[in-house]
GROMACS .gro file of C-alpha atoms in nm:
model
  298
    1MET     CA    1   1.695  -1.458   1.850
    2ASP     CA    2   1.460  -1.756   1.887
    3ARG     CA    3   1.222  -1.954   1.679
    4LYS     CA    4   0.960  -1.674   1.667
    5LEU     CA    5   1.213  -1.453   1.503
    6VAL     CA    6   1.318  -1.725   1.246
    7PHE     CA    7   0.952  -1.774   1.173
    8SER     CA    8   0.908  -1.401   1.118
    9LEU     CA    9   1.205  -1.396   0.875
   10LEU     CA   10   1.019  -1.650   0.660
   11ILE     CA   11   0.692  -1.449   0.679
   12LEU     CA   12   0.875  -1.133   0.592
   13SER     CA   13   1.053  -1.294   0.292
   14SER     CA   14   0.724  -1.422   0.177
   15LEU     CA   15   0.557  -1.078   0.218
   16LEU     CA   16   0.836  -0.934   0.004
   17TRP     CA   17   0.760  -1.196  -0.271
   18ILE     CA   18   0.384  -1.121  -0.249
   19GLN     CA   19   0.463  -0.754  -0.282
   20THR     CA   20   0.654  -0.804  -0.594
   21SER     CA   21   0.377  -1.015  -0.736
   22TYR     CA   22   0.115  -0.741  -0.623
   23CYS     CA   23   0.308  -0.467  -0.792
   24ALA     CA   24   0.336  -0.694  -1.104
   25LYS     CA   25  -0.034  -0.737  -1.116
   26GLN     CA   26  -0.096  -0.347  -1.120
   27ALA     CA   27  -0.103  -0.368  -1.491
   28GLY     CA   28  -0.289  -0.135  -1.730
   29VAL     CA   29  -0.221   0.219  -1.870
   30ALA     CA   30  -0.442   0.514  -1.830
   31ARG     CA   31  -0.662   0.599  -2.132
   32LYS     CA   32  -0.590   0.967  -2.153
   33ASP     CA   33  -0.860   1.027  -2.418
   34ASP     CA   34  -1.125   0.924  -2.175
   35ILE     CA   35  -1.038   1.181  -1.914
   36PRO     CA   36  -1.236   1.478  -2.051
   37PHE     CA   37  -1.543   1.259  -2.042
   38ILE     CA   38  -1.519   1.173  -1.679
   39ARG     CA   39  -1.313   1.462  -1.518
   40CYS     CA   40  -1.610   1.634  -1.350
   41GLN     CA   41  -1.754   1.302  -1.207
   42VAL     CA   42  -1.407   1.221  -1.077
   43CYS     CA   43  -1.398   1.555  -0.899
   44GLU     CA   44  -1.729   1.506  -0.742
   45LYS     CA   45  -1.627   1.152  -0.614
   46LEU     CA   46  -1.289   1.307  -0.503
   47ALA     CA   47  -1.491   1.574  -0.297
   48LYS     CA   48  -1.701   1.301  -0.148
   49GLU     CA   49  -1.397   1.095  -0.042
   50LEU     CA   50  -1.212   1.391   0.110
   51PHE     CA   51  -1.514   1.475   0.310
   52GLU     CA   52  -1.578   1.123   0.434
   53GLN     CA   53  -1.223   1.028   0.500
   54VAL     CA   54  -1.160   1.358   0.722
   55ARG     CA   55  -1.494   1.264   0.900
   56GLU     CA   56  -1.368   0.915   0.959
   57LYS     CA   57  -1.034   1.037   1.077
   58GLN     CA   58  -1.209   1.259   1.335
   59ALA     CA   59  -1.427   0.976   1.464
   60LYS     CA   60  -1.109   0.764   1.504
   61ILE     CA   61  -0.914   1.017   1.718
   62SER     CA   62  -1.202   1.170   1.914
   63PRO     CA   63  -1.215   1.368   2.140
   64LYS     CA   64  -0.900   1.533   1.974
   65LYS     CA   65  -0.942   1.744   1.662
   66VAL     CA   66  -0.805   1.638   1.329
   67SER     CA   67  -0.491   1.842   1.264
   68GLU     CA   68  -0.402   2.030   0.956
   69TYR     CA   69  -0.128   1.770   0.890
   70ASP     CA   70  -0.381   1.485   0.900
   71VAL     CA   71  -0.600   1.669   0.636
   72ILE     CA   72  -0.294   1.738   0.410
   73GLU     CA   73  -0.184   1.377   0.433
   74ILE     CA   74  -0.525   1.267   0.302
   75THR     CA   75  -0.533   1.521   0.019
   76GLU     CA   76  -0.178   1.402  -0.074
   77ASN     CA   77  -0.268   1.039  -0.090
   78VAL     CA   78  -0.631   1.026  -0.205
   79CYS     CA   79  -0.537   1.008  -0.584
   80ASN     CA   80  -0.252   0.780  -0.530
   81LEU     CA   81  -0.326   0.413  -0.588
   82LYS     CA   82  -0.022   0.312  -0.382
   83LYS     CA   83  -0.187   0.449  -0.088
   84GLN     CA   84  -0.498   0.321   0.118
   85GLU     CA   85  -0.666   0.660   0.078
   86ALA     CA   86  -0.711   0.592  -0.287
   87ASP     CA   87  -0.885   0.257  -0.249
   88TRP     CA   88  -1.216   0.415  -0.354
   89MET     CA   89  -1.100   0.398  -0.710
   90LEU     CA   90  -1.082   0.031  -0.696
   91LYS     CA   91  -1.471   0.018  -0.671
   92ILE     CA   92  -1.561   0.220  -0.975
   93ASP     CA   93  -1.629   0.084  -1.321
   94ILE     CA   94  -1.641   0.299  -1.620
   95VAL     CA   95  -1.946   0.240  -1.826
   96GLU     CA   96  -2.047   0.373  -2.162
   97LYS     CA   97  -2.400   0.493  -2.185
   98GLY     CA   98  -2.496   0.640  -2.506
   99ASP     CA   99  -2.265   0.929  -2.578
  100ARG     CA  100  -2.130   0.961  -2.226
  101LEU     CA  101  -1.917   0.772  -1.974
  102GLU     CA  102  -2.054   0.707  -1.635
  103LEU     CA  103  -1.859   0.614  -1.321
  104VAL     CA  104  -2.056   0.332  -1.149
  105GLU     CA  105  -1.971   0.233  -0.800
  106GLN     CA  106  -1.954  -0.144  -0.735
  107ASP     CA  107  -2.002  -0.334  -0.403
  108SER     CA  108  -1.644  -0.459  -0.392
  109GLU     CA  109  -1.296  -0.354  -0.511
  110GLY     CA  110  -1.197  -0.480  -0.860
  111GLN     CA  111  -0.870  -0.567  -1.045
  112CYS     CA  112  -0.695  -0.252  -1.129
  113GLY     CA  113  -0.659  -0.225  -1.500
  114SER     CA  114  -0.656   0.057  -1.756
  115GLU     CA  115  -0.982   0.200  -1.618
  116CYS     CA  116  -0.851   0.219  -1.261
  117LYS     CA  117  -0.544   0.400  -1.395
  118THR     CA  118  -0.755   0.642  -1.589
  119ILE     CA  119  -0.954   0.737  -1.289
  120GLU     CA  120  -0.624   0.791  -1.096
  121ARG     CA  121  -0.484   1.004  -1.373
  122ALA     CA  122  -0.801   1.210  -1.402
  123CYS     CA  123  -0.803   1.249  -1.005
  124GLN     CA  124  -0.437   1.374  -1.013
  125GLU     CA  125  -0.502   1.621  -1.299
  126VAL     CA  126  -0.802   1.762  -1.090
  127ILE     CA  127  -0.637   1.809  -0.764
  128GLY     CA  128  -0.306   1.904  -0.923
  129TYR     CA  129  -0.110   2.155  -0.723
  130TYR     CA  130  -0.438   2.246  -0.525
  131ASP     CA  131  -0.390   1.978  -0.264
  132THR     CA  132  -0.267   2.222   0.010
  133ASP     CA  133  -0.541   2.477  -0.094
  134VAL     CA  134  -0.810   2.207  -0.048
  135ALA     CA  135  -0.654   2.083   0.275
  136GLU     CA  136  -0.653   2.441   0.409
  137TYR     CA  137  -1.017   2.498   0.301
  138ILE     CA  138  -1.136   2.181   0.474
  139TYR     CA  139  -0.934   2.233   0.791
  140LYS     CA  140  -1.037   2.597   0.831
  141LYS     CA  141  -1.381   2.603   0.694
  142LYS     CA  142  -1.495   2.260   0.794
  143PRO     CA  143  -1.744   2.255   0.514
  144GLN     CA  144  -2.036   2.023   0.437
  145LEU     CA  145  -2.013   1.794   0.130
  146HIS     CA  146  -2.211   2.037  -0.099
  147SER     CA  147  -1.987   2.330  -0.013
  148LEU     CA  148  -1.666   2.128  -0.060
  149THR     CA  149  -1.773   1.990  -0.391
  150LYS     CA  150  -1.872   2.336  -0.516
  151PHE     CA  151  -1.535   2.478  -0.397
  152LEU     CA  152  -1.333   2.203  -0.551
  153CYS     CA  153  -1.512   2.136  -0.875
  154LYS     CA  154  -1.646   2.466  -0.975
  155ASP     CA  155  -1.462   2.749  -0.795
  156LEU     CA  156  -1.113   2.614  -0.764
  157THR     CA  157  -1.058   2.375  -1.059
  158GLU     CA  158  -1.367   2.476  -1.265
  159VAL     CA  159  -1.381   2.124  -1.414
  160CYS     CA  160  -1.756   2.105  -1.372
  161ASN     CA  161  -1.838   2.439  -1.507
  162THR     CA  162  -1.892   2.299  -1.858
  163LYS     CA  163  -2.059   1.973  -1.979
  164PRO     CA  164  -1.817   1.702  -2.101
  165PRO     CA  165  -1.808   1.639  -2.469
  166PRO     CA  166  -1.983   1.352  -2.625
  167VAL     CA  167  -1.814   1.009  -2.652
  168PRO     CA  168  -1.693   0.938  -3.010
  169LYS     CA  169  -1.894   0.651  -3.164
  170GLY     CA  170  -1.580   0.446  -3.240
  171ARG     CA  171  -1.438   0.454  -2.887
  172GLU     CA  172  -1.306   0.110  -2.786
  173PRO     CA  173  -1.495  -0.031  -2.478
  174GLY     CA  174  -1.299  -0.054  -2.164
  175GLU     CA  175  -1.235  -0.388  -1.984
  176THR     CA  176  -1.493  -0.580  -1.784
  177PHE     CA  177  -1.493  -0.500  -1.409
  178VAL     CA  178  -1.345  -0.810  -1.227
  179PRO     CA  179  -1.400  -0.816  -0.856
  180LYS     CA  180  -1.115  -0.932  -0.617
  181SER     CA  181  -1.152  -1.199  -0.372
  182ALA     CA  182  -1.193  -1.096  -0.003
  183LYS     CA  183  -0.858  -1.247   0.078
  184GLU     CA  184  -0.670  -1.078  -0.211
  185ALA     CA  185  -0.824  -0.742  -0.105
  186GLU     CA  186  -0.727  -0.799   0.243
  187MET     CA  187  -0.360  -0.884   0.155
  188GLU     CA  188  -0.328  -0.586  -0.059
  189LYS     CA  189  -0.447  -0.351   0.225
  190MET     CA  190  -0.213  -0.511   0.459
  191LEU     CA  191   0.084  -0.445   0.215
  192LYS     CA  192  -0.023  -0.082   0.174
  193SER     CA  193  -0.056  -0.040   0.546
  194MET     CA  194   0.323  -0.163   0.589
  195GLU     CA  195   0.453   0.096   0.357
  196GLY     CA  196   0.736   0.285   0.536
  197ILE     CA  197   0.763   0.038   0.816
  198PRO     CA  198   1.133  -0.053   0.867
  199GLY     CA  199   1.187  -0.399   0.725
  200ALA     CA  200   0.855  -0.411   0.560
  201PRO     CA  201   0.740  -0.373   0.189
  202GLY     CA  202   0.902  -0.065   0.060
  203MET     CA  203   1.250  -0.148   0.165
  204LYS     CA  204   1.528  -0.282  -0.069
  205MET     CA  205   1.401  -0.612  -0.217
  206TYR     CA  206   1.572  -0.943  -0.174
  207SER     CA  207   1.457  -1.260  -0.317
  208ARG     CA  208   1.384  -1.565  -0.088
  209GLU     CA  209   1.686  -1.741  -0.238
  210GLU     CA  210   1.897  -1.438  -0.135
  211LEU     CA  211   1.764  -1.438   0.223
  212MET     CA  212   1.824  -1.818   0.238
  213SER     CA  213   2.175  -1.804   0.116
  214GLY     CA  214   2.290  -1.470   0.264
  215LYS     CA  215   2.432  -1.388  -0.075
  216ASN     CA  216   2.479  -1.006  -0.164
  217LEU     CA  217   2.362  -0.908   0.198
  218ASP     CA  218   2.713  -0.822   0.314
  219ASP     CA  219   2.776  -0.530   0.072
  220GLU     CA  220   2.571  -0.268   0.251
  221ASP     CA  221   2.741   0.032   0.407
  222ASP     CA  222   2.750   0.030   0.788
  223ASP     CA  223   2.609   0.326   0.991
  224ASP     CA  224   2.474   0.128   1.271
  225GLU     CA  225   2.496   0.172   1.649
  226ASP     CA  226   2.724  -0.060   1.832
  227ASP     CA  227   2.483  -0.175   2.093
  228GLU     CA  228   2.274  -0.392   1.850
  229PRO     CA  229   2.366  -0.762   1.799
  230SER     CA  230   2.399  -0.879   1.433
  231ILE     CA  231   2.203  -1.163   1.291
  232PRO     CA  232   2.458  -1.468   1.271
  233SER     CA  233   2.595  -1.556   0.937
  234ASN     CA  234   2.485  -1.910   0.947
  235LEU     CA  235   2.112  -1.810   0.966
  236GLY     CA  236   2.053  -1.881   0.604
  237LYS     CA  237   2.185  -2.223   0.644
  238ILE     CA  238   1.966  -2.292   0.936
  239LEU     CA  239   1.659  -2.172   0.749
  240LYS     CA  240   1.744  -2.383   0.443
  241GLU     CA  241   1.788  -2.685   0.661
  242LYS     CA  242   1.466  -2.631   0.841
  243GLU     CA  243   1.268  -2.574   0.516
  244GLY     CA  244   1.430  -2.896   0.372
  245MET     CA  245   1.302  -3.091   0.671
  246LYS     CA  246   0.955  -2.963   0.682
  247LYS     CA  247   0.895  -2.806   0.342
  248VAL     CA  248   0.514  -2.867   0.309
  249ASP     CA  249   0.454  -2.792   0.682
  250TRP     CA  250   0.625  -2.473   0.661
  251LYS     CA  251   0.452  -2.360   0.346
  252GLN     CA  252   0.108  -2.425   0.527
  253LYS     CA  253   0.231  -2.226   0.832
  254LEU     CA  254   0.343  -1.937   0.621
  255LYS     CA  255   0.020  -1.921   0.442
  256LYS     CA  256  -0.169  -1.919   0.757
  257GLY     CA  257   0.053  -1.674   0.913
  258ILE     CA  258   0.024  -1.429   0.632
  259ILE     CA  259  -0.348  -1.449   0.564
  260ASP     CA  260  -0.482  -1.498   0.922
  261ALA     CA  261  -0.221  -1.329   1.142
  262GLY     CA  262  -0.246  -0.987   0.979
  263GLU     CA  263  -0.140  -0.734   1.228
  264THR     CA  264   0.074  -0.994   1.422
  265ALA     CA  265   0.282  -1.054   1.105
  266LYS     CA  266   0.322  -0.676   1.071
  267LYS     CA  267   0.441  -0.635   1.423
  268HIS     CA  268   0.702  -0.927   1.369
  269ALA     CA  269   0.814  -0.763   1.048
  270THR     CA  270   0.864  -0.427   1.216
  271LYS     CA  271   1.075  -0.568   1.498
  272MET     CA  272   1.266  -0.808   1.278
  273GLY     CA  273   1.336  -0.551   0.990
  274PHE     CA  274   1.564  -0.350   1.202
  275ARG     CA  275   1.772  -0.652   1.278
  276LEU     CA  276   1.785  -0.753   0.915
  277GLN     CA  277   1.921  -0.419   0.829
  278LYS     CA  278   2.207  -0.486   1.076
  279TRP     CA  279   2.270  -0.824   0.923
  280TRP     CA  280   2.286  -0.677   0.568
  281LYS     CA  281   2.533  -0.429   0.658
  282GLY     CA  282   2.743  -0.713   0.793
  283LYS     CA  283   3.004  -0.530   0.993
  284LYS     CA  284   2.948  -0.684   1.327
  285ALA     CA  285   3.123  -1.011   1.451
  286SER     CA  286   2.948  -1.340   1.438
  287PHE     CA  287   2.772  -1.475   1.738
  288THR     CA  288   2.993  -1.703   1.959
  289GLN     CA  289   2.955  -2.084   1.934
  290HIS     CA  290   2.743  -2.069   2.253
  291ASN     CA  291   2.494  -1.821   2.115
  292SER     CA  292   2.486  -2.004   1.786
  293LYS     CA  293   2.359  -2.316   1.953
  294GLU     CA  294   2.053  -2.134   2.073
  295PHE     CA  295   1.937  -2.114   1.704
  296ASP     CA  296   1.951  -2.482   1.654
  297MET     CA  297   1.611  -2.646   1.611
  298PRO     CA  298   1.544  -2.999   1.738
   0.00000   0.00000   0.00000
């Protein structure tokens, strides 16, 4: 292990902290009473997203064909705000026009509040248990957008076969659409893309203080191979000493590494995550004094 790995440890701990903050910001509760007024529009936008995302997938893997598994994955994720496939909901504002609600697409993603959650809930209710049926239809029939919209919204779910009811006059208006900054949107996309990566957001959470002290990291069960070295027990002390020496400098580097490095940070986190898991399980012997010196920083 060298300085790059130590720096990656700090980046990862910061990413974990950012993910916790990110999850905390996903406030807002779906307004179930609004769903009947927007269900058909959500279905039509859902059909459009399915059509475009499958087409984009095909363009990325050309000349290979999109597999049925690829299509199923899109249909399973497109109504889940924790997945990138559902980012389309973040650009929609629910606007009251007369006695109806209209879904208005914005130029950029907005903060996810009750309206965002309402659209997600409506989307999930529309596709329900039909996700595999829709995936099979798309994969086998390869429909155009018009045919897919008709199949999903009229033939299969029937949500667009009747007009939505008028909106009650006493309905409380929804929140104002608040756009995200470009950096915030980029960071959230990176965190979503890291879901499922070993050692990345989605694994067991530890605070920055726990990573620094090593406390509570030795209680994990051990089911590792014997050919992987453990992370030395004095790593937390080394990190703490380094941070104390150049606290401001390290904060600047972390910020730059997280925002500007992007994919590089993700690769470091992937490699380092496996080693962190070894460390946490804590069954290996400590590095020898000779190896420990390699971690000392001038």
